[in-house]
């Protein structure tokens, strides 16, 4: 069992080496996905299943999706503009510079990174004792069930002790969604009709997505609803629910959900989350009695509602970002 | 090595290799990929700090299967780094999404993803000497309500009543 983690580390380093020496971008993206999946495995073995789920959902699925869209857009744009730009200054910029590797660059990078690494390792305190136990850790582990409720201590921290962190994280996601929506409207607004999805040509991929996608939706709802008693929670479940809608796009190949409405829905849900937080943190202790406040029913309702609100918000945000990226990807078809 | 165990050295390797990649690469897309690796390295570092018992660390979930084990409270992972790292992963995702859309915008303006081409042009642009290309469409703002082209000009879903061929499904 203890060897497993070293095997995973080795695989991870192998993926990293492949990535460093790979020049073809599509292969690099696939290696990135493999890397993130192995990282998720490492987190799982080190006793953090919640982080593993988040990493698998985000690192191995979402980021790859975006990078593929960027690379595809770049290639299509280049192909589209190559003929029109013949003999103009634009063509000069679109050609690749001949030399893509320089020894000066590499040596400078090695020296710089080596220097930082040496300084870091030289001045870092000795960690061989591996005693990181803190007072906070014990306090959270022992009291979370009584203070916040539920059995998942990570969920209790996210939705109870540090709910303002969660709130500001949600706010940051709202800002990112707004930025992506703003910046992605260039050129054509509407998405053109037609069959673009490559998935349809591949029957195995088509039917497997079709069979799996409802299971993904059920899994996402399960994660949101049981975030307080087992690994999971609003963020992981929200990403899974958004993944269902991406699968729906891949199956039907249709761009039919109104982005603007979902964006406003996300903002409303975020506002509801803020109001809910204020209600449960400030108003409820002033109004309710201690026994009611610490009762299992009240705590369960509070945790499940907070998880559900976060889940809906994250699902809407991810969905809007995905749909805008799909619109960018479909620009030249 | 330098008073560190193997488990702590591994995320440092990730961090420094990705730092090297960020410094040396010329491709903007690769820069973003290396930034995601840097993010993963930092997260791994915190997760490893939180798990004292290596692979025998228990997840901090108070269910019967876990509570029944010996020394379960000592062997549990530190919940605080885990909770903060979930936040870090989601924020990393948000940053990556915005970075990639900015990269696409940069590519539309300067027609390249190579830093050696982008940086001189951006410097020129900052001084006001750069002339955008002929067919360049200026970035349009988010349209006001009832004005401009319609975002909701989406394609109508044919509905469940139609046959599969009409929906465009496989034969």
mmCIF file of N, CA, C and O in Angstrom, chain A residues 27-71:
data_model
loop_
_atom_site.group_PDB
_atom_site.id
_atom_site.type_symbol
_atom_site.label_atom_id
_atom_site.label_comp_id
_atom_site.label_asym_id
_atom_site.label_seq_id
_atom_site.Cartn_x
_atom_site.Cartn_y
_atom_site.Cartn_z
ATOM 1 N N UNK A 27 -0.985 16.855 -28.080
ATOM 2 C CA UNK A 27 -0.463 15.788 -27.205
ATOM 3 C C UNK A 27 -0.174 16.332 -25.814
ATOM 4 O O UNK A 27 -0.416 15.670 -24.810
ATOM 5 N N UNK A 28 0.332 17.555 -25.782
ATOM 6 C CA UNK A 28 0.623 18.190 -24.499
ATOM 7 C C UNK A 28 -0.644 18.302 -23.659
ATOM 8 O O UNK A 28 -0.627 18.063 -22.442
ATOM 9 N N UNK A 29 -1.758 18.599 -24.323
ATOM 10 C CA UNK A 29 -3.024 18.736 -23.595
ATOM 11 C C UNK A 29 -3.449 17.386 -23.020
ATOM 12 O O UNK A 29 -3.900 17.296 -21.870
ATOM 13 N N UNK A 30 -3.264 16.329 -23.817
ATOM 14 C CA UNK A 30 -3.624 14.991 -23.312
ATOM 15 C C UNK A 30 -2.756 14.622 -22.117
ATOM 16 O O UNK A 30 -3.239 14.098 -21.109
ATOM 17 N N UNK A 31 -1.461 14.941 -22.193
ATOM 18 C CA UNK A 31 -0.580 14.646 -21.053
ATOM 19 C C UNK A 31 -1.010 15.451 -19.829
ATOM 20 O O UNK A 31 -0.910 14.973 -18.698
ATOM 21 N N UNK A 32 -1.481 16.684 -20.057
ATOM 22 C CA UNK A 32 -1.968 17.484 -18.922
ATOM 23 C C UNK A 32 -3.122 16.796 -18.224
ATOM 24 O O UNK A 32 -3.189 16.753 -16.988
ATOM 25 N N UNK A 33 -4.036 16.217 -19.035
ATOM 26 C CA UNK A 33 -5.171 15.503 -18.448
ATOM 27 C C UNK A 33 -4.720 14.304 -17.643
ATOM 28 O O UNK A 33 -5.194 14.080 -16.518
ATOM 29 N N UNK A 34 -3.767 13.541 -18.210
ATOM 30 C CA UNK A 34 -3.258 12.368 -17.488
ATOM 31 C C UNK A 34 -2.612 12.799 -16.181
ATOM 32 O O UNK A 34 -2.848 12.215 -15.114
ATOM 33 N N UNK A 35 -1.842 13.860 -16.265
ATOM 34 C CA UNK A 35 -1.159 14.409 -15.080
ATOM 35 C C UNK A 35 -2.164 14.764 -13.990
ATOM 36 O O UNK A 35 -2.020 14.383 -12.831
ATOM 37 N N UNK A 36 -3.231 15.490 -14.378
ATOM 38 C CA UNK A 36 -4.210 15.919 -13.373
ATOM 39 C C UNK A 36 -4.915 14.720 -12.750
ATOM 40 O O UNK A 36 -5.193 14.719 -11.547
ATOM 41 N N UNK A 37 -5.185 13.696 -13.577
ATOM 42 C CA UNK A 37 -5.857 12.504 -13.048
ATOM 43 C C UNK A 37 -4.979 11.787 -12.032
ATOM 44 O O UNK A 37 -5.455 11.354 -10.974
ATOM 45 N N UNK A 38 -3.665 11.689 -12.339
ATOM 46 C CA UNK A 38 -2.749 11.053 -11.380
ATOM 47 C C UNK A 38 -2.674 11.877 -10.107
ATOM 48 O O UNK A 38 -2.630 11.333 -8.990
ATOM 49 N N UNK A 39 -2.681 13.210 -10.259
ATOM 50 C CA UNK A 39 -2.662 14.057 -9.063
ATOM 51 C C UNK A 39 -3.894 13.802 -8.201
ATOM 52 O O UNK A 39 -3.804 13.746 -6.975
ATOM 53 N N UNK A 40 -5.047 13.619 -8.865
ATOM 54 C CA UNK A 40 -6.265 13.328 -8.110
ATOM 55 C C UNK A 40 -6.108 12.026 -7.335
ATOM 56 O O UNK A 40 -6.513 11.927 -6.167
ATOM 57 N N UNK A 41 -5.472 11.023 -7.960
ATOM 58 C CA UNK A 41 -5.211 9.767 -7.261
ATOM 59 C C UNK A 41 -4.324 9.967 -6.047
ATOM 60 O O UNK A 41 -4.559 9.389 -4.979
ATOM 61 N N UNK A 42 -3.301 10.820 -6.196
ATOM 62 C CA UNK A 42 -2.391 11.080 -5.069
ATOM 63 C C UNK A 42 -3.158 11.723 -3.915
ATOM 64 O O UNK A 42 -2.999 11.334 -2.752
ATOM 65 N N UNK A 43 -4.018 12.683 -4.226
ATOM 66 C CA UNK A 43 -4.793 13.331 -3.162
ATOM 67 C C UNK A 43 -5.689 12.318 -2.454
ATOM 68 O O UNK A 43 -5.856 12.362 -1.239
ATOM 69 N N UNK A 44 -6.252 11.402 -3.254
ATOM 70 C CA UNK A 44 -7.128 10.383 -2.662
ATOM 71 C C UNK A 44 -6.362 9.516 -1.679
ATOM 72 O O UNK A 44 -6.821 9.250 -0.561
ATOM 73 N N UNK A 45 -5.149 9.094 -2.072
ATOM 74 C CA UNK A 45 -4.363 8.237 -1.182
ATOM 75 C C UNK A 45 -3.874 8.981 0.045
ATOM 76 O O UNK A 45 -3.587 8.366 1.064
ATOM 77 N N UNK A 46 -3.726 10.300 -0.053
ATOM 78 C CA UNK A 46 -3.255 11.063 1.095
ATOM 79 C C UNK A 46 -4.399 11.527 1.987
ATOM 80 O O UNK A 46 -4.229 12.419 2.802
ATOM 81 N N UNK A 47 -5.573 10.957 1.816
ATOM 82 C CA UNK A 47 -6.661 11.226 2.742
ATOM 83 C C UNK A 47 -7.436 12.496 2.498
ATOM 84 O O UNK A 47 -7.985 13.069 3.424
ATOM 85 N N UNK A 48 -7.498 12.956 1.231
ATOM 86 C CA UNK A 48 -8.305 14.137 0.928
ATOM 87 C C UNK A 48 -9.208 13.876 -0.274
ATOM 88 O O UNK A 48 -8.945 14.369 -1.366
ATOM 89 N N UNK A 49 -10.256 13.066 -0.096
ATOM 90 C CA UNK A 49 -11.095 12.725 -1.250
ATOM 91 C C UNK A 49 -11.822 13.932 -1.841
ATOM 92 O O UNK A 49 -12.075 13.960 -3.054
ATOM 93 N N UNK A 50 -12.118 14.937 -1.006
ATOM 94 C CA UNK A 50 -12.813 16.119 -1.532
ATOM 95 C C UNK A 50 -11.937 16.853 -2.552
ATOM 96 O O UNK A 50 -12.395 17.215 -3.640
ATOM 97 N N UNK A 51 -10.662 17.034 -2.173
ATOM 98 C CA UNK A 51 -9.742 17.723 -3.075
ATOM 99 C C UNK A 51 -9.535 16.893 -4.335
ATOM 100 O O UNK A 51 -9.437 17.433 -5.446
ATOM 101 N N UNK A 52 -9.483 15.561 -4.162
ATOM 102 C CA UNK A 52 -9.299 14.684 -5.325
ATOM 103 C C UNK A 52 -10.438 14.861 -6.311
ATOM 104 O O UNK A 52 -10.225 14.954 -7.521
ATOM 105 N N UNK A 53 -11.656 14.928 -5.785
ATOM 106 C CA UNK A 53 -12.818 15.106 -6.670
ATOM 107 C C UNK A 53 -12.750 16.428 -7.404
ATOM 108 O O UNK A 53 -13.002 16.506 -8.611
ATOM 109 N N UNK A 54 -12.401 17.503 -6.668
ATOM 110 C CA UNK A 54 -12.329 18.821 -7.300
ATOM 111 C C UNK A 54 -11.255 18.832 -8.380
ATOM 112 O O UNK A 54 -11.470 19.358 -9.479
ATOM 113 N N UNK A 55 -10.110 18.213 -8.089
ATOM 114 C CA UNK A 55 -9.020 18.203 -9.066
ATOM 115 C C UNK A 55 -9.406 17.400 -10.304
ATOM 116 O O UNK A 55 -9.134 17.804 -11.432
ATOM 117 N N UNK A 56 -10.071 16.239 -10.090
ATOM 118 C CA UNK A 56 -10.467 15.426 -11.239
ATOM 119 C C UNK A 56 -11.474 16.165 -12.098
ATOM 120 O O UNK A 56 -11.426 16.106 -13.328
ATOM 121 N N UNK A 57 -12.402 16.871 -11.447
ATOM 122 C CA UNK A 57 -13.448 17.559 -12.213
ATOM 123 C C UNK A 57 -12.888 18.763 -12.943
ATOM 124 O O UNK A 57 -13.274 19.047 -14.068
ATOM 125 N N UNK A 58 -11.975 19.486 -12.283
ATOM 126 C CA UNK A 58 -11.528 20.747 -12.855
ATOM 127 C C UNK A 58 -10.251 20.581 -13.656
ATOM 128 O O UNK A 58 -10.161 21.010 -14.798
ATOM 129 N N UNK A 59 -9.237 19.907 -13.056
ATOM 130 C CA UNK A 59 -7.965 19.795 -13.761
ATOM 131 C C UNK A 59 -8.049 18.878 -14.963
ATOM 132 O O UNK A 59 -7.513 19.183 -16.026
ATOM 133 N N UNK A 60 -8.737 17.752 -14.792
ATOM 134 C CA UNK A 60 -8.714 16.750 -15.852
ATOM 135 C C UNK A 60 -9.834 16.927 -16.859
ATOM 136 O O UNK A 60 -9.870 16.241 -17.862
ATOM 137 N N UNK A 61 -10.770 17.837 -16.591
ATOM 138 C CA UNK A 61 -11.890 17.971 -17.523
ATOM 139 C C UNK A 61 -12.020 19.394 -18.047
ATOM 140 O O UNK A 61 -11.931 19.643 -19.259
ATOM 141 N N UNK A 62 -12.159 20.370 -17.140
ATOM 142 C CA UNK A 62 -12.504 21.719 -17.579
ATOM 143 C C UNK A 62 -11.332 22.426 -18.253
ATOM 144 O O UNK A 62 -11.474 22.972 -19.355
ATOM 145 N N UNK A 63 -10.163 22.383 -17.591
ATOM 146 C CA UNK A 63 -9.019 23.135 -18.110
ATOM 147 C C UNK A 63 -8.632 22.623 -19.495
ATOM 148 O O UNK A 63 -8.334 23.393 -20.405
ATOM 149 N N UNK A 64 -8.685 21.279 -19.642
ATOM 150 C CA UNK A 64 -8.351 20.685 -20.937
ATOM 151 C C UNK A 64 -9.299 21.155 -22.013
ATOM 152 O O UNK A 64 -8.896 21.506 -23.120
ATOM 153 N N UNK A 65 -10.567 21.204 -21.653
ATOM 154 C CA UNK A 65 -11.594 21.667 -22.582
ATOM 155 C C UNK A 65 -11.249 23.064 -23.103
ATOM 156 O O UNK A 65 -11.264 23.325 -24.309
ATOM 157 N N UNK A 66 -10.894 23.951 -22.170
ATOM 158 C CA UNK A 66 -10.586 25.330 -22.562
ATOM 159 C C UNK A 66 -9.365 25.403 -23.456
ATOM 160 O O UNK A 66 -9.348 26.130 -24.448
ATOM 161 N N UNK A 67 -8.328 24.655 -23.086
ATOM 162 C CA UNK A 67 -7.086 24.754 -23.857
ATOM 163 C C UNK A 67 -7.294 24.190 -25.258
ATOM 164 O O UNK A 67 -6.792 24.734 -26.241
ATOM 165 N N UNK A 68 -8.103 23.114 -25.339
ATOM 166 C CA UNK A 68 -8.407 22.565 -26.670
ATOM 167 C C UNK A 68 -9.132 23.607 -27.507
ATOM 168 O O UNK A 68 -8.830 23.797 -28.691
ATOM 169 N N UNK A 69 -10.090 24.311 -26.880
ATOM 170 C CA UNK A 69 -10.832 25.336 -27.626
ATOM 171 C C UNK A 69 -9.888 26.425 -28.116
ATOM 172 O O UNK A 69 -9.952 26.849 -29.277
ATOM 173 N N UNK A 70 -8.965 26.862 -27.235
ATOM 174 C CA UNK A 70 -8.039 27.929 -27.627
ATOM 175 C C UNK A 70 -7.167 27.485 -28.796
ATOM 176 O O UNK A 70 -7.004 28.218 -29.783
ATOM 177 N N UNK A 71 -6.627 26.258 -28.694
ATOM 178 C CA UNK A 71 -5.738 25.777 -29.750
ATOM 179 C C UNK A 71 -6.501 25.590 -31.064
ATOM 180 O O UNK A 71 -6.011 25.938 -32.141
#
